Coordinates of C-alpha atoms in Angstrom, one line a residue:
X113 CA 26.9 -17.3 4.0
X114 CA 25.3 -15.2 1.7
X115 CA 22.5 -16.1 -0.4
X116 CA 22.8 -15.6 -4.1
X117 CA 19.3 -15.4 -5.6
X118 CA 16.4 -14.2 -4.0
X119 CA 13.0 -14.6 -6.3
X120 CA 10.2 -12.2 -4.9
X121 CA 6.4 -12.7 -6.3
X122 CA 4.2 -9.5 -5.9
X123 CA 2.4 -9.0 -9.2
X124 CA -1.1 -7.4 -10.5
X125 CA -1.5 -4.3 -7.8
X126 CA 0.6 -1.5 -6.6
X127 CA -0.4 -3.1 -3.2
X128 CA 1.3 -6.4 -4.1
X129 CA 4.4 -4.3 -6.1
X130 CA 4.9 -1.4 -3.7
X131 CA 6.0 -3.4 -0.8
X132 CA 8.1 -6.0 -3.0
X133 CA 9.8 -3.1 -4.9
X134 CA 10.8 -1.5 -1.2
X135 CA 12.3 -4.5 -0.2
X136 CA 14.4 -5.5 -3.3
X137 CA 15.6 -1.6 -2.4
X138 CA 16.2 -2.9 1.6
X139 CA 17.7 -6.4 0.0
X140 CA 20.1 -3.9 -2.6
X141 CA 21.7 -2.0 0.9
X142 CA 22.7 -4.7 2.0
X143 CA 26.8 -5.3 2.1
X144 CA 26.7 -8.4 0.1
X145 CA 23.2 -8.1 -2.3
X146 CA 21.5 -10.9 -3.7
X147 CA 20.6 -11.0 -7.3
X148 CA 17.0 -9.9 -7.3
X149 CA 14.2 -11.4 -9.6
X150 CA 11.0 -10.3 -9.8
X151 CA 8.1 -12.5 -11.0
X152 CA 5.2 -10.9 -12.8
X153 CA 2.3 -11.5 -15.4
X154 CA 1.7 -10.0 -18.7
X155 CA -1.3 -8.7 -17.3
X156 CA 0.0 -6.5 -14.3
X157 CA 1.3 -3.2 -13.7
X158 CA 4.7 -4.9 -12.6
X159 CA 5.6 -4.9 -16.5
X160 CA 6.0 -1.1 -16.0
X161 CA 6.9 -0.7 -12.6
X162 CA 9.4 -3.0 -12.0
X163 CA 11.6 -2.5 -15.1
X164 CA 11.1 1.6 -14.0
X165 CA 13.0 0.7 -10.7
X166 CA 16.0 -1.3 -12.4
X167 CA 15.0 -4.9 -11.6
X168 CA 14.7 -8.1 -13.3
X169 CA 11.0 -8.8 -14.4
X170 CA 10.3 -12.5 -15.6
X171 CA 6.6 -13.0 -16.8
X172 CA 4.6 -16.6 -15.6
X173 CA 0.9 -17.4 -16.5
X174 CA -1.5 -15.6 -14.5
X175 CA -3.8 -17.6 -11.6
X176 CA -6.9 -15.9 -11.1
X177 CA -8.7 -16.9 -8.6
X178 CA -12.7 -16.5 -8.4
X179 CA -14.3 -14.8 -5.2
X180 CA -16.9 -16.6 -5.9
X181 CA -17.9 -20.6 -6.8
X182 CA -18.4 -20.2 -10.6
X183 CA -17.7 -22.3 -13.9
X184 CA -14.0 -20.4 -14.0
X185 CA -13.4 -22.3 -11.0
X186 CA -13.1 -25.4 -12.5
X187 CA -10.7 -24.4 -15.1
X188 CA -8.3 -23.3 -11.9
X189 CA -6.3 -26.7 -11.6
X190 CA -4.9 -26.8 -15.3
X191 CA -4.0 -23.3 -15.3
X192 CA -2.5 -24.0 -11.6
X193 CA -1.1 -26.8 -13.2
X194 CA 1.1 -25.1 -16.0
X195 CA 1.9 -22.2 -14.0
X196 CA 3.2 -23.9 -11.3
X197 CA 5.6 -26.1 -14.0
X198 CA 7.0 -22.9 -15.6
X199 CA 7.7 -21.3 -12.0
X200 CA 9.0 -24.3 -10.9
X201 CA 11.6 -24.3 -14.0
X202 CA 12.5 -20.4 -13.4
X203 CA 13.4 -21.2 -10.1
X204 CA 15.5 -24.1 -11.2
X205 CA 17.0 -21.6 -13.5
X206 CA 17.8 -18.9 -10.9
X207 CA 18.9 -20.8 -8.5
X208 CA 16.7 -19.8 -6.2
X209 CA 17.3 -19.7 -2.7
X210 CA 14.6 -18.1 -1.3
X211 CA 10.9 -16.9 -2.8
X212 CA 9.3 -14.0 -1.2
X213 CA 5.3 -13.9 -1.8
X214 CA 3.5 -11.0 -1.2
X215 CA -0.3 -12.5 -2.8
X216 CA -2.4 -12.3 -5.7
X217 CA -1.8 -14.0 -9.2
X218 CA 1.7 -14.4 -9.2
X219 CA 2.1 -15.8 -5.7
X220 CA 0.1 -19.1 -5.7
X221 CA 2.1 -20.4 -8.5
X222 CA 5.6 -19.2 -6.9
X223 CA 4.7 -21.2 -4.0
X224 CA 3.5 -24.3 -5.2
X225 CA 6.7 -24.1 -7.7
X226 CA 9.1 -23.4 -4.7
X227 CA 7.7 -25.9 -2.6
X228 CA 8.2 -28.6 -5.7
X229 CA 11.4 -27.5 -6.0
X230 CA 12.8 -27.2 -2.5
X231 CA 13.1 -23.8 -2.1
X232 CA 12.0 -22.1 1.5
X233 CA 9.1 -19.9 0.9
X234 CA 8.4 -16.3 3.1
X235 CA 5.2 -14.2 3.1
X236 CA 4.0 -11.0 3.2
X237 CA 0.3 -10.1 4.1
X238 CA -0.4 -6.3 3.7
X239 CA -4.1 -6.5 4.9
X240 CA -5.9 -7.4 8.0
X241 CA -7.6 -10.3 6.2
X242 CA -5.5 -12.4 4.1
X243 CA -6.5 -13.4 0.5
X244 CA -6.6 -17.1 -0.8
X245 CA -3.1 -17.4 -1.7
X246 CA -1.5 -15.9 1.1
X247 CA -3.2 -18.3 3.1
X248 CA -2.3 -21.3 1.2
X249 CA 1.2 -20.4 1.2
X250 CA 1.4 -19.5 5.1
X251 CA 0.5 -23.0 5.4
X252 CA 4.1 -24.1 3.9
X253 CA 5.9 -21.1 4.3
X254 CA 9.1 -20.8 6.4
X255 CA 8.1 -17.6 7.9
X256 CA 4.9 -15.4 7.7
X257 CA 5.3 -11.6 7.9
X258 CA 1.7 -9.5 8.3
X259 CA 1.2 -5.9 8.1
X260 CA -1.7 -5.3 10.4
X261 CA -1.3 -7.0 14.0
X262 CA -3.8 -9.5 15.0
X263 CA -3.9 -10.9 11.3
X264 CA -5.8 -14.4 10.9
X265 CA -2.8 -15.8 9.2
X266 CA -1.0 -19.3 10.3
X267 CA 2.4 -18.4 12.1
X268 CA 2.0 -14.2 11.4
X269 CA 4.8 -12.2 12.6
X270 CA 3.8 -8.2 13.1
X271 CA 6.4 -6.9 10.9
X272 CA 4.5 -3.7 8.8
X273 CA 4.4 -2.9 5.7
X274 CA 7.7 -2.1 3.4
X275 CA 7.9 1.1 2.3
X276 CA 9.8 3.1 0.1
X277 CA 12.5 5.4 2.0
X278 CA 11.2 8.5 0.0
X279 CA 8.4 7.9 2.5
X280 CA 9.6 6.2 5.3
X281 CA 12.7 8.5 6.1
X282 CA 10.6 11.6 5.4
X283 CA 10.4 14.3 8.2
X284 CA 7.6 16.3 7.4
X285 CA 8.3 19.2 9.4
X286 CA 11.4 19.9 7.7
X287 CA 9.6 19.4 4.5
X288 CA 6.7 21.3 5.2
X289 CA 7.8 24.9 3.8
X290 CA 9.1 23.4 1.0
X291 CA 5.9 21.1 -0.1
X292 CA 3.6 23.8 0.4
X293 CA 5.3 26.0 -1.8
X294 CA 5.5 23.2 -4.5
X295 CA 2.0 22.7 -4.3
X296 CA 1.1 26.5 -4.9
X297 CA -0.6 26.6 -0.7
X298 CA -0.2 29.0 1.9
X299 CA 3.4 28.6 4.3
X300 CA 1.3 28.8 7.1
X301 CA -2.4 27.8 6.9
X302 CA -3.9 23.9 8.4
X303 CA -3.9 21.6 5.3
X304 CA -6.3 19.2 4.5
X305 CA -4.9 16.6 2.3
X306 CA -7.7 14.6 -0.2
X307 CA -7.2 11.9 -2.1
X308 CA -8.8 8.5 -3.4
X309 CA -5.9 6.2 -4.8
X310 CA -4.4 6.6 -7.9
X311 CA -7.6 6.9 -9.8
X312 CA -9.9 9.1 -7.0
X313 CA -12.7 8.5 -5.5
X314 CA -16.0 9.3 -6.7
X315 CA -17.8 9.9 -3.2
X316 CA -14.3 11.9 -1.5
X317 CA -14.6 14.2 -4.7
X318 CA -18.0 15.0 -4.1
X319 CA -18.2 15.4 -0.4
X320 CA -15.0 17.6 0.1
X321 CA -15.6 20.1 -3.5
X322 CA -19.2 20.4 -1.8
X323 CA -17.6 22.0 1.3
X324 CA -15.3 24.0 -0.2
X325 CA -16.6 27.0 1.0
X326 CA -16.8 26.3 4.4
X327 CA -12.7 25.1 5.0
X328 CA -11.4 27.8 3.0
X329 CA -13.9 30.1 4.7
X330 CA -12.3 28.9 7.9
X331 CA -8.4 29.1 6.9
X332 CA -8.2 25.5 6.1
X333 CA -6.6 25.3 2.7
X334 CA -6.7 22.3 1.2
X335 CA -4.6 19.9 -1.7
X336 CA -7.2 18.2 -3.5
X337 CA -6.0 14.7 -5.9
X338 CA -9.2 14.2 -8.0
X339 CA -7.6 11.5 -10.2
X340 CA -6.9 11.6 -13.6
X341 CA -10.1 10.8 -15.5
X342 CA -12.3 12.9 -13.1
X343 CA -12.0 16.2 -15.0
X344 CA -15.7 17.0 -14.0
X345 CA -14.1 18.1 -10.4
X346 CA -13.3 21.5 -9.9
X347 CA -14.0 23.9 -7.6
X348 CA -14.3 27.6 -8.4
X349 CA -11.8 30.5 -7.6
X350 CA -11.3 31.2 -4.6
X351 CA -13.0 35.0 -2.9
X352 CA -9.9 37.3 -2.0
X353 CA -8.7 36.2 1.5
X354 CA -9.5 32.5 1.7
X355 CA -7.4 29.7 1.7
X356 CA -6.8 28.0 -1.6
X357 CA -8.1 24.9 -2.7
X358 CA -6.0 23.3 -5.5
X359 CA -7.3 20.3 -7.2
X360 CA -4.3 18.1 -9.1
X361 CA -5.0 14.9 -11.7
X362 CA -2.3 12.8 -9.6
X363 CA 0.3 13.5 -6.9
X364 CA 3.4 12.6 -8.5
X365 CA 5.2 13.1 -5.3
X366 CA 3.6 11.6 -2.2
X367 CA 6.3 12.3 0.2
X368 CA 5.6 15.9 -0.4
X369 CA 1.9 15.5 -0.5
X370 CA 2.2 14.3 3.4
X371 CA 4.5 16.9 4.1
X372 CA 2.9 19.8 2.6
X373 CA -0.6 18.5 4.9
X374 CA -1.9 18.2 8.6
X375 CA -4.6 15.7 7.8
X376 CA -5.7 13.3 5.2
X377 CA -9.2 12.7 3.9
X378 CA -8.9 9.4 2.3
X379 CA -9.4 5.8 1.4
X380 CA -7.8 3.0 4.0
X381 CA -5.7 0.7 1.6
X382 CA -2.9 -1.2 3.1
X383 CA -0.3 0.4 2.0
X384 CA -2.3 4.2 2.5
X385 CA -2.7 3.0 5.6
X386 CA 0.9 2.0 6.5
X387 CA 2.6 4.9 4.7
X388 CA 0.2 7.4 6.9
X389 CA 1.2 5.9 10.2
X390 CA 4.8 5.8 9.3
X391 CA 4.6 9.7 8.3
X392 CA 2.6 10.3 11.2
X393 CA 0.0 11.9 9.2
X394 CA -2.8 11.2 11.2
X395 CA -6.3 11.1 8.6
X396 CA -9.8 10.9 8.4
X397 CA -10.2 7.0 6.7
X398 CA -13.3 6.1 4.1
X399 CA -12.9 2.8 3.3
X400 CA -14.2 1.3 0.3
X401 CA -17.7 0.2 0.6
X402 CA -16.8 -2.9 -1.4
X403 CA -14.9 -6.4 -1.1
X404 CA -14.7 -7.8 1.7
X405 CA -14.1 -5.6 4.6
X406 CA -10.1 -5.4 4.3
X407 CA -10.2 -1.9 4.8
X408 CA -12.2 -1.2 7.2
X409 CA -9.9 -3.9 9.6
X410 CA -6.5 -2.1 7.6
X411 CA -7.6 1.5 9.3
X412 CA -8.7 0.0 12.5
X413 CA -5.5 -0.4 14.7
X414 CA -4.5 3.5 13.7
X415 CA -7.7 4.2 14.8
X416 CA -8.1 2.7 17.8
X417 CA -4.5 4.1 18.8
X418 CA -6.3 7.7 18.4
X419 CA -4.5 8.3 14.9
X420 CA -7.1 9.2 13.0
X421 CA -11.0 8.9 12.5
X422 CA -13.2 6.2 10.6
X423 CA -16.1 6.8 8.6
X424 CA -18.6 5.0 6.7
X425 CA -18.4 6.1 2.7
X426 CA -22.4 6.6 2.9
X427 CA -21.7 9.0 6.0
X428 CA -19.3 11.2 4.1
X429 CA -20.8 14.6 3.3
X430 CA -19.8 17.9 3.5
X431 CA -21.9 18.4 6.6
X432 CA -19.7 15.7 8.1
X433 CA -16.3 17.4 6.8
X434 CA -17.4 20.8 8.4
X435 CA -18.9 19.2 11.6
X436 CA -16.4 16.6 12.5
X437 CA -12.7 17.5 10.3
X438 CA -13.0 21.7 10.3
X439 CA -12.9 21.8 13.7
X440 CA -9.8 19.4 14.2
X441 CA -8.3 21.3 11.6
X442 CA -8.1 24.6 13.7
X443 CA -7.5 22.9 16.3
X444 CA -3.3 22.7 16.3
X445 CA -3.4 21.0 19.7
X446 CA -5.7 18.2 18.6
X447 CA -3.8 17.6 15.2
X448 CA -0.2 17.2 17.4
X449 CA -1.8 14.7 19.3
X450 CA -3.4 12.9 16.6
X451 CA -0.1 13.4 14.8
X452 CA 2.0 11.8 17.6
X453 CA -0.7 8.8 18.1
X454 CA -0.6 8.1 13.7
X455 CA 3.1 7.8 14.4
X456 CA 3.4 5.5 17.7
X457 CA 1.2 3.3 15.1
X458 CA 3.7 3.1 12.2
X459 CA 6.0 0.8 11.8
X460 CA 9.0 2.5 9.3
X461 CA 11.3 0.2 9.3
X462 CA 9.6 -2.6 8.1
X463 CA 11.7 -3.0 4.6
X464 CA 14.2 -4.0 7.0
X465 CA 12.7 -6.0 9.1
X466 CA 11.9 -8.1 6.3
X467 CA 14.9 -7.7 4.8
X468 CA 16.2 -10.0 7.9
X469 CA 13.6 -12.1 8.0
X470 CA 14.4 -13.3 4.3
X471 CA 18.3 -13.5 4.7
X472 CA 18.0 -15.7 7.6
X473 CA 15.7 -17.9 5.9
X474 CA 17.9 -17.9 2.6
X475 CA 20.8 -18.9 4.6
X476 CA 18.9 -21.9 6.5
X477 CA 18.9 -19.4 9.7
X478 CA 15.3 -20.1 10.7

């Protein structure tokens, strides 16, 4: 039997809509597709994402949910309250047979609702420690799918992180000519590859413009994403003979990014982290020195499996790049094996593996 509506809840982040959108794609190969509904807030960058990659968006209230015991917290319950009644009706409406969390606002609500209303709940976790919702919903969910291994989550199956294919399926090797040449870098030069999320990263901006010099200096050219509002960051042209350094707003194309480099200077978010591993594109991780440690614990098993290096945000600086990444950069030897160890750590066919996971519990195959 094959189930006829599948509602999946990822809302707010790209690392709540990135892995929901990948498998709606995994769920859209199969022979017989579901009809796919996302749920979203107002609020989120779902109401541009989603609609971009040809899926249903319908919009609940938002649930946010303080980090910390303040007067917001008490006005939680009524806004749980007629959140979870309008989910709970969508669902009714849908026909639900399935709803696939993956945290934040929009999950809470879609669990409560789907619990109400009968309807077998799955979760996603992309980090290594779990946020509120996640955690309530484990607690009644059918199954429990986690990113990271070892995840503090009730029931967790290791699954990774869904990805799109553009990534996933992407041999960097045989991209490598091309990418370099879209980027305006040398065919043939190591390539260092920074970048700081879709906005940058104040501290990576800093530390790798500062030493500058010194990588192209060496040969190490190096593809730089600032982000968009940090127009302050340039770096000067380059003396005849050294590599280039090219500094870009936003990287548009991130399969060709990971391509085009030999190693990443960047920040360890879930799904950085996963799409990284499943490249084998091994990477120099800074997590952010805020929150609550997720990042940190997201870099840690890539790490540990000698696919790349950690390092403290206040212990980036340039004399760190130029002691610690410019010598594993001209080292071709060292960057295979890091390579090869950033691979055995991905997990590239997690769309599908969650695409299973969420038929069989659609069909009442648990």
């Amino acid at each position: 039997m094959s189930p006829r509506s599948v509602v999946l809840a990822g809302g707010g982040t790209g690392g709540h809509i990135e892995p929901m959108l990948a498998l709606a794609d995994a769920l859209g190969r199969r022979s017989e597709a579901p009809r796919i509904t996302c749920l979203g807030t107002a609020r989120g960058m779902e109401t541009r994402l989603v609609p971009a990659r040809g899926y249903d968006l319908r919009l609940i209230p938002p649930v946010p949910l303080p980090r910390r015991p303040t007067l917001d917290l008490l006005r939680v319950p009524g806004r749980v309250r007629r959140s979870v009644a309008e989910t709970r009706a969508l669902l009714e409406e849908l026909a639900a047979d399935v709803v696939v969390g993956f945290g934040g606002y929009v999950a809470l609500p879609a669990y409560l609702a789907a619990r109400r209303a009968g309807v077998p709940v799955v979760v996603h976790e992309q980090n290594a420690l779990p946020g509120l919702a996640n955690r309530i919903g484990a607690r009644i969910a059918a199954r429990v799918a986690v990113t990271v291994p070892d995840t503090p989550l009730h029931r967790g199956e290791h699954v990774g992180m869904p990805l799109r294919t553009a990534i996933s399926g992407l041999d960097r090797a045989a991209r490598r000519a091309e990418a370099r040449e879209t980027f305006g870098l040398d065919a043939d030069r190591p390539t260092l590859l920074v970048f700081g999320g879709s906005q940058g990263a104040a501290s990576l901006n800093r530390a790798a413009t500062a030493a500058a010099d010194a990588l192209t200096s060496a040969g190490v050219q190096v593809l730089h994403a600032r982000g968009p509002k940090n127009t302050d960051v340039s770096v000067p042209p380059r003396p005849a003979g050294a590599a280039p350094y090219v500094v870009v707003d936003y990287l548009e194309r991130m399969d060709l990014a990971y391509a085009a480099a030999d190693l990443a200077l960047c920040r360890s978010g879930a799904v950085t982290v996963a799409e990284l591993s499943a490249v084998g594109l091994p990477a120099a991780f800074v997590p952010l020195p805020i929150g609550n440690g997720e990042q940190r614990r997201n870099a840690l098993p890539v790490v540990e499996a000698g696919g790349g290096l950690l390092v403290d945000d206040a212990d980036l600086s340039p004399s760190w790049i130029e002691a610690t990444l410019l010598p594993l950069l001209t080292d071709p030897a060292a960057l295979s094996a890091y390579a090869a160890h950033a691979a055995a750590a991905g997990v590239p066919d997690a769309d599908e593996r969650l695409a299973d996971i969420v038929l069989e519990v659609a069909t009442g195959d648990r």
